[in-house]
Each structure stands twice: as structure tokens, then as C-alpha cells.
CSV table of C-alpha atoms in Angstrom, one decimal:
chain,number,residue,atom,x,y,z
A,1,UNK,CA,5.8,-23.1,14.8
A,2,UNK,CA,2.9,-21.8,13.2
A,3,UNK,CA,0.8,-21.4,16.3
A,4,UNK,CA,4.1,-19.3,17.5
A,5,UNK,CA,4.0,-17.1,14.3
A,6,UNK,CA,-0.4,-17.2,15.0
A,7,UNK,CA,0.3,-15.4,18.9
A,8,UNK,CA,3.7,-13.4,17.5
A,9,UNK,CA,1.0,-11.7,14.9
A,10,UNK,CA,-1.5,-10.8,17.4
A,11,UNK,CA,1.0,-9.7,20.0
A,12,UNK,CA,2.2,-7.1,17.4
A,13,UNK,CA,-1.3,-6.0,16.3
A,14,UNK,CA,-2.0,-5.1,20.1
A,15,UNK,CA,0.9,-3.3,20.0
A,16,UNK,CA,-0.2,-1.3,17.2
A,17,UNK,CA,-3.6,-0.8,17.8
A,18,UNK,CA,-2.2,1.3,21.0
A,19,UNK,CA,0.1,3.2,18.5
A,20,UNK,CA,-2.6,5.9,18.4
A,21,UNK,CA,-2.7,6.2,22.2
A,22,UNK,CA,1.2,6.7,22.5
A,23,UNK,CA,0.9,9.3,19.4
A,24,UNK,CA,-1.1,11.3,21.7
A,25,UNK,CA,1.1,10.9,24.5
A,26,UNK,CA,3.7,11.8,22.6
A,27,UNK,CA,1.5,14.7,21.2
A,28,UNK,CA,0.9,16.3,24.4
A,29,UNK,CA,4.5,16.0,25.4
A,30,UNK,CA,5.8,18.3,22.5
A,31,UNK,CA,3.0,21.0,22.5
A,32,UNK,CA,5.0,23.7,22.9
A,33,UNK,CA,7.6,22.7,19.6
A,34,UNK,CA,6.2,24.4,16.7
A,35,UNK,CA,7.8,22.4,13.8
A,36,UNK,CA,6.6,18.9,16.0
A,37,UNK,CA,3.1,20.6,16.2
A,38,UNK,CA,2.6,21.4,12.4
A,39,UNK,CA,3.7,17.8,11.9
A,40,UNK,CA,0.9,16.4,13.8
A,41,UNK,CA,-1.5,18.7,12.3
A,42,UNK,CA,-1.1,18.9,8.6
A,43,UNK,CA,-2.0,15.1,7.1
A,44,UNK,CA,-0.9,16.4,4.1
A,45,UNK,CA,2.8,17.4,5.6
A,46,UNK,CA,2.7,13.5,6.8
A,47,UNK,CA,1.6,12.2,3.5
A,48,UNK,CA,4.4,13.6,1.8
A,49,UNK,CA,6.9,13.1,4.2
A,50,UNK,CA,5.8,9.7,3.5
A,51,UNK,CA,5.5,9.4,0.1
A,52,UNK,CA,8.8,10.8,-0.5
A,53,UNK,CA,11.2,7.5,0.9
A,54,UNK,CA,8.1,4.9,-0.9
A,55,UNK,CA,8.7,6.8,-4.2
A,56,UNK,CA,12.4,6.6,-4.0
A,57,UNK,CA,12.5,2.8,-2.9
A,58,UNK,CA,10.0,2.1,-5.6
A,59,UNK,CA,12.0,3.6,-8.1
A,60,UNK,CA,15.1,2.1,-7.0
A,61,UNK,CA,13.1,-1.6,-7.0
A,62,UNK,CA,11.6,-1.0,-10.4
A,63,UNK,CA,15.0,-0.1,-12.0
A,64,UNK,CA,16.7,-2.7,-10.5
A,65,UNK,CA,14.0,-5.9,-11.6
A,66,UNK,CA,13.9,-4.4,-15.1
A,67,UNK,CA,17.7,-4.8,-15.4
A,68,UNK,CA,17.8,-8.2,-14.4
A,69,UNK,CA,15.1,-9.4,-16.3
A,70,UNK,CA,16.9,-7.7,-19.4
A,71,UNK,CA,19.8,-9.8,-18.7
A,72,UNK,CA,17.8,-12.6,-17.7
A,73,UNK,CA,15.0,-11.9,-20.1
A,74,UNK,CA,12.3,-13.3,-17.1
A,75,UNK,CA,8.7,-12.6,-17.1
A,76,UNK,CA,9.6,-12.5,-13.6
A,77,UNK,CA,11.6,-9.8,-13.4
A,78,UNK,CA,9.4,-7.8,-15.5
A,79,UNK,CA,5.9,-8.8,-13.7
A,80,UNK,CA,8.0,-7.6,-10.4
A,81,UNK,CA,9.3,-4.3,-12.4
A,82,UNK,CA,5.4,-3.4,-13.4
A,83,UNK,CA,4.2,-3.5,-10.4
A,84,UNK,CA,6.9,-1.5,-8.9
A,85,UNK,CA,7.0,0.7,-12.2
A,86,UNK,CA,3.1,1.1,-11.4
A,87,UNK,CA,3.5,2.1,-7.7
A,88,UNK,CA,6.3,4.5,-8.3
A,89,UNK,CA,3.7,6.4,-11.2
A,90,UNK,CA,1.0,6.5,-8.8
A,91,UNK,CA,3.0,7.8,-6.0
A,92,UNK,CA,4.9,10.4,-7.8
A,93,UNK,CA,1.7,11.9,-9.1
A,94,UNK,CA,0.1,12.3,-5.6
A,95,UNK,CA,3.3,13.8,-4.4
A,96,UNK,CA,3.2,16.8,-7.1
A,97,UNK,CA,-0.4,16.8,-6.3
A,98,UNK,CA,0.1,17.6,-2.4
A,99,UNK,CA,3.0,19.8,-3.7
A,100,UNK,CA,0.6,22.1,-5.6
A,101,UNK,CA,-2.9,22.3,-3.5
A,102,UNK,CA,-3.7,22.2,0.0
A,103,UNK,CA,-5.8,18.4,0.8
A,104,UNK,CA,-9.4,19.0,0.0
A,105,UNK,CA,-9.4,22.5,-2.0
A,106,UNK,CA,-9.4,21.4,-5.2
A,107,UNK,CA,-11.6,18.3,-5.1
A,108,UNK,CA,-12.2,17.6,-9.1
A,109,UNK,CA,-8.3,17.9,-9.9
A,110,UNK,CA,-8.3,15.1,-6.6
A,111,UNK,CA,-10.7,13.0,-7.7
A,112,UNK,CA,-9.4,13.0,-11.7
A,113,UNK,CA,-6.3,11.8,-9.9
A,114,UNK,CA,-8.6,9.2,-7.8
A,115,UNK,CA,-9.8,7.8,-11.2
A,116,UNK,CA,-6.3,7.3,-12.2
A,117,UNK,CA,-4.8,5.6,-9.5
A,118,UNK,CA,-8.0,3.6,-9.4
A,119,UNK,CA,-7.0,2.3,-13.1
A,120,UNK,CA,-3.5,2.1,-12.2
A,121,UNK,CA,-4.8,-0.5,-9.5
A,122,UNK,CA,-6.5,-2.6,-11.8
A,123,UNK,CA,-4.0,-2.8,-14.2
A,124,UNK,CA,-1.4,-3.4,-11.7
A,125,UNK,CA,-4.2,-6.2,-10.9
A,126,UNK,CA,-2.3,-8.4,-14.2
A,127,UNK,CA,0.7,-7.7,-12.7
A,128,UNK,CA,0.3,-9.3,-9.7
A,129,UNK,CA,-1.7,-12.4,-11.5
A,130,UNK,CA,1.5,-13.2,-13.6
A,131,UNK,CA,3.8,-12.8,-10.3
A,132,UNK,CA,1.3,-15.3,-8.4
A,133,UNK,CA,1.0,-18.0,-11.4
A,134,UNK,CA,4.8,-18.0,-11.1
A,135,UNK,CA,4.9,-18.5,-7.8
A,136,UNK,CA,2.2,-21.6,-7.9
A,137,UNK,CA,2.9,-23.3,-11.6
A,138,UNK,CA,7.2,-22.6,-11.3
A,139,UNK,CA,7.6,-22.3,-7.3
A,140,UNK,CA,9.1,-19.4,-7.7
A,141,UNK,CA,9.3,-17.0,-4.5
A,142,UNK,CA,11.4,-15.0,-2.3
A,143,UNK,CA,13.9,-16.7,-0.1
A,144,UNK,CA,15.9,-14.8,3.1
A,145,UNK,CA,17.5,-16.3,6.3
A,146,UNK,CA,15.1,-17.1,9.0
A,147,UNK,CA,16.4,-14.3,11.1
A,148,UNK,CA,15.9,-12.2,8.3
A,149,UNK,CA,12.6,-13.6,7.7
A,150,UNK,CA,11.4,-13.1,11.4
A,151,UNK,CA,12.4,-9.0,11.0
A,152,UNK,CA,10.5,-9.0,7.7
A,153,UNK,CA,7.4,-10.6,9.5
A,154,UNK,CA,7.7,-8.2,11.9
A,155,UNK,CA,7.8,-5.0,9.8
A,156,UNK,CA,5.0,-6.5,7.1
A,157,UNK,CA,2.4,-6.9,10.1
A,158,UNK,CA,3.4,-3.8,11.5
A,159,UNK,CA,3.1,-1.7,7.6
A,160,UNK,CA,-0.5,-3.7,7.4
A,161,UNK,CA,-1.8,-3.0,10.8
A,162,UNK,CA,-0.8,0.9,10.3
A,163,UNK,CA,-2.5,0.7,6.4
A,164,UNK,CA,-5.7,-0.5,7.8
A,165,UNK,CA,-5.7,2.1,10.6
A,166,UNK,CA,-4.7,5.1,8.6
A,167,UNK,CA,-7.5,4.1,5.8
A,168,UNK,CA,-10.7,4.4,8.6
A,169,UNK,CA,-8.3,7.7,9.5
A,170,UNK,CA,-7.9,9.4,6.1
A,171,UNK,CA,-11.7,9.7,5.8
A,172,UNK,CA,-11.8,12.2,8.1
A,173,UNK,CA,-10.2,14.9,6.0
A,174,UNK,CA,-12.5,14.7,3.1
A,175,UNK,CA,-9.4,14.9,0.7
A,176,UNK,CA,-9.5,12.1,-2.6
A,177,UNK,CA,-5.5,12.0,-2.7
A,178,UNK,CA,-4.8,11.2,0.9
A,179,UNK,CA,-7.6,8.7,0.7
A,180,UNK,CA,-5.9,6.9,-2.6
A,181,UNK,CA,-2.6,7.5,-1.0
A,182,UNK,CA,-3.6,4.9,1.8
A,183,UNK,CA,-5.7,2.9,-0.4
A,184,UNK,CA,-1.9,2.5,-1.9
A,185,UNK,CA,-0.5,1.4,0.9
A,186,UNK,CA,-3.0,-1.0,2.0
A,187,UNK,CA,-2.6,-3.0,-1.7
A,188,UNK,CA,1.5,-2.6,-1.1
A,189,UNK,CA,1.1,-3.9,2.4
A,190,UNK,CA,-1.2,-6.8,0.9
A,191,UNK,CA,1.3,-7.8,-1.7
A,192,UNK,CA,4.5,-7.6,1.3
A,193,UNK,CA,2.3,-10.2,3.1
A,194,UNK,CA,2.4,-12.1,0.3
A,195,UNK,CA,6.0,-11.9,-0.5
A,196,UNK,CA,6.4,-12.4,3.3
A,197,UNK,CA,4.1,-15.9,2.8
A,198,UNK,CA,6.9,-16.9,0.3
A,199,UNK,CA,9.5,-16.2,2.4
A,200,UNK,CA,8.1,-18.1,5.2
A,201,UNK,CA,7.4,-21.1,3.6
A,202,UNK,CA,10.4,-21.5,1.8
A,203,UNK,CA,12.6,-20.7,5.0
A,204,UNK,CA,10.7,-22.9,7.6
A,205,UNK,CA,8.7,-25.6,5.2
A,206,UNK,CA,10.1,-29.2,4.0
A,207,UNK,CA,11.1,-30.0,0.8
A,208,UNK,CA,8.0,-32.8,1.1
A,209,UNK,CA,5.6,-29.5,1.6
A,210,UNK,CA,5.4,-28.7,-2.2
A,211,UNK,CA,1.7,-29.4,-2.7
A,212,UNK,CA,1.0,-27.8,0.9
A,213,UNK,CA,2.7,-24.9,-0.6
A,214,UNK,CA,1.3,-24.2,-4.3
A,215,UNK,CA,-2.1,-24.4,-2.0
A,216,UNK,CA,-1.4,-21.9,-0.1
A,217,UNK,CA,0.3,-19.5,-2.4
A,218,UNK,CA,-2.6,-20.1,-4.3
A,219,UNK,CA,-5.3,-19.0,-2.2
A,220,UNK,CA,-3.7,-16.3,-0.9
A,221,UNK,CA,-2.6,-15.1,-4.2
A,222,UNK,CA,-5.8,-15.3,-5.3
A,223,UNK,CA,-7.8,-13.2,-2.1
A,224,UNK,CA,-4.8,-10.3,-2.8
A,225,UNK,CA,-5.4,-10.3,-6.3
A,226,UNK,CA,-9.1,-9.8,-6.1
A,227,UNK,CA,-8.6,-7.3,-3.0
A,228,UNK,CA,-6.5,-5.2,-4.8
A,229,UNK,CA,-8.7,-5.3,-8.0
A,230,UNK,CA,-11.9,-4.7,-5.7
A,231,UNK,CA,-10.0,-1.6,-4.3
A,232,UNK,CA,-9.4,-0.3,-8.2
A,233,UNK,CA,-12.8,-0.4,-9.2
A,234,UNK,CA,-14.3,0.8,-6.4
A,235,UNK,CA,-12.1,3.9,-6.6
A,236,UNK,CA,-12.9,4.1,-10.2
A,237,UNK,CA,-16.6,4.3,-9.3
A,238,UNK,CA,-16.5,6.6,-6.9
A,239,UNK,CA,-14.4,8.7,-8.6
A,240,UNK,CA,-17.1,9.1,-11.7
A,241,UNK,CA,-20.3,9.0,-9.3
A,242,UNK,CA,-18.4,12.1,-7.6
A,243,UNK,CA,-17.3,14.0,-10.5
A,244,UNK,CA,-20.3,13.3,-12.6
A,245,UNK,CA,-22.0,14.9,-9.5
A,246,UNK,CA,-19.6,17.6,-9.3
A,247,UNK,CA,-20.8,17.9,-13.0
A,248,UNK,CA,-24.3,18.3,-12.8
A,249,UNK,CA,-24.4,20.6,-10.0
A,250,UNK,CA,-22.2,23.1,-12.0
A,251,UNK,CA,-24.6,22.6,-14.6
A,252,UNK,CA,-27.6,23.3,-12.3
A,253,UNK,CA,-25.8,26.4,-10.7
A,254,UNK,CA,-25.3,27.7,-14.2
A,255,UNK,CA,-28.8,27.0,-15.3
């Protein structure tokens, strides 16, 4: 079974990897439509387009886990409503941020708002250490039908494979937002493999697979945490190396 899941997994990454390819196709094949051309040129137009479902389905999630762990008063429910709650922030304020300036034109206001994503990152970080501890010490998880699971599989490797791609991408554009925008979706798609992990094991493991399990969910909990906290600090970094530069050369052009 797993070797099945192994092949399904790389199947779909070859799939996607030719994603780009079809784009072009596609591309080429609606030249002459105006609206489908603007599209495909302006990243930030895509960003937002994008942004706009993940901020309300982040909303809607964080809303929803901090009601039930009201009623149910779970450190659960509100570890799950953090990182959701943290998501949604960090979202919402690249959204007004595309709204206002063009990608790339105002590069201190984009790499203030770099900073603070970065931090928002790392604090999300404790977040996602309480959610894994639950998951290993109180075998706690998600559980879906195995059908279900399977379409959840798909999608997850599929949302991972296009994080990863659109990350070497966005560096092309020079523009901070779109670059922590993706870095965003790469620590989301990180934490739905995880989730996914859950869901696998409880779906298709045995009920004499509890130690394989805690194993597992601990070293893979572990590698996400430290990925995602990795990703905070190294946008926090860059963000103050780049303004501090930013800094001193306004300094020396005023000198």
C-alpha cells in the first residue's frame, strides 16, 4: 500500500512539473483574449485572485475551531484556530497591500510587510508545536473515509508541488509580497501534508500501529515545525539586511 501511495505521489509530481508547459500552451491558444492575456501577465492580478478564496476559507476555519473549542474548551481547537487566525492576518494584509501598490514599486512598505509575515511565521511556529504534541502524546489527528482521504492526497501533493514551483518563480519579479505570499503557501501546504499524514494513518493503519504512528507523526511534525520556523527567520533577516540597506543608502544619498 505504501509503495502504491510512493508511485501515486510521483505520478502526480510529473504531472505537475509539466503544468508549466500546458500554461504555455494554453497561453498561446488565447493570445488574442485581452482579459485571458492581462491574467497571464500581471503576477500580482494572480496573487490576488488567489489570495482572495485562501483568506476567506481561512477565516471561515479560524471561526469555526475557535467556536468549538469554546464549547469544548480544547487546546486543540484553539492551537488549530491560531494557526488559521495567523494565516488569515498574514493574508489579508498582503491582499490590501497588492490592492494599493503595483508589485515591486514600493519596496520598503514590501519588505516592512516581509518582516511581519516573517514574525507571524515564527509565532505561528508555537502553534503548530502544540498541534503536533497533541497529535503524538493524545493521538489526536484528523480522520476522513479513505476515498475521501485518497482525493485529499491528491489535492495536498498537487497544492505542494505548485508551492515549491511558484517559490523559484516569484523571484523573478523582484517584489517582497509576492515572494512572502508563496513563502505562505509553501508553510500551508507543509502543514496539509501533515494533516494529510494523519489522515492516512488513521484511515489505512491497524489499531496495533500506535507506536509506528506517534513515530512518524513525530518526525514529521518535528521537520515541518522547524521548516516553517527556518522560513520565519530567514524572512525576518532578510527583511532587516534589506531595509537596513535601503537605510543607509538614503543616508548616503542625503550626505
Amino acid at each position: 500500500v505504501y509503495a502504491a501511495y510512493m508511485l501515486s505521489a510521483y505520478g502526480l509530481t510529473l504531472v505537475c512539473v509539466r503544468i508549466p508547459a500546458l500554461t504555455r500552451g494554453v497561453r498561446r491558444l488565447t493570445g488574442k483574449e485581452s482579459r485571458l492575456n492581462r491574467y497571464m501577465a500581471d503576477a500580482g492580478l494572480r496573487a490576488r485572485l488567489t489570495l482572495i478564496p485562501s483568506v476567506a476559507a481561512n477565516g471561515g476555519y479560524a471561526l469555526l475551531q475557535l467556536g468549538m473549542g469554546i464549547h469544548g474548551r480544547s487546546v486543540w481547537y484553539y492551537a488549530l484556530s491560531a494557526y488559521y487566525g495567523l494565516l488569515l492576518l498574514m493574508r489579508c494584509a498582503l491582499l490590501l497591500e497588492m490592492g494599493r501598490n503595483r508589485l515591486g514599486k514600493n519596496l520598503r512598505g514590501e519588505y516592512r510587510l516581509f518582516l511581519g509575515c516573517g514574525c507571524a511565521l515564527a509565532a505561528m511556529n508555537a502553534a503548530l508545536a502544540v498541534i503536533v504534541s497533541y497529535m503524538v502524546g493524545q493521538n489526536r489527528g484528523f480522520t476522513h473515509h479513505p476515498i475521501t482521504t485518497i482525493a485529499m492526497a491528491a489535492y495536498t501533493f498537487y497544492t505542494l508541488t505548485m508551492a515549491v514551483i511558484n517559490m523559484v518563480r516569484c523571484r523573478r519579479y523582484n517584489s517582497p509580497v509576492l515572494s512572502a505570499a508563496k513563502a505562505i503557501s509553501l508553510a500551508a501546504a507543509l502543514v496539509s501534508m501533515l494533516s494529510l499524514e494523519t489522515a492516512m494513518l488513521n484511515a489505512f493503519g491497524g489499531a496495533d500501529e500506535a507506536v509506528f504512528r506517534r513515530i512518524m507523526l513525530a518526525a514529521s511534525g518535528g521537520v515541518v515545525c522547524l521548516a516553517v520556523l527556518v522560513m520565519g527567520l530567514y524572512m525576518m533577516a532578510r527583511a532587516v539586511k534589506e531595509l537596513r540597506r535601503m537605510k543607509k543608502g538614503v543616508l548616503d544619498y542625503d550626505a
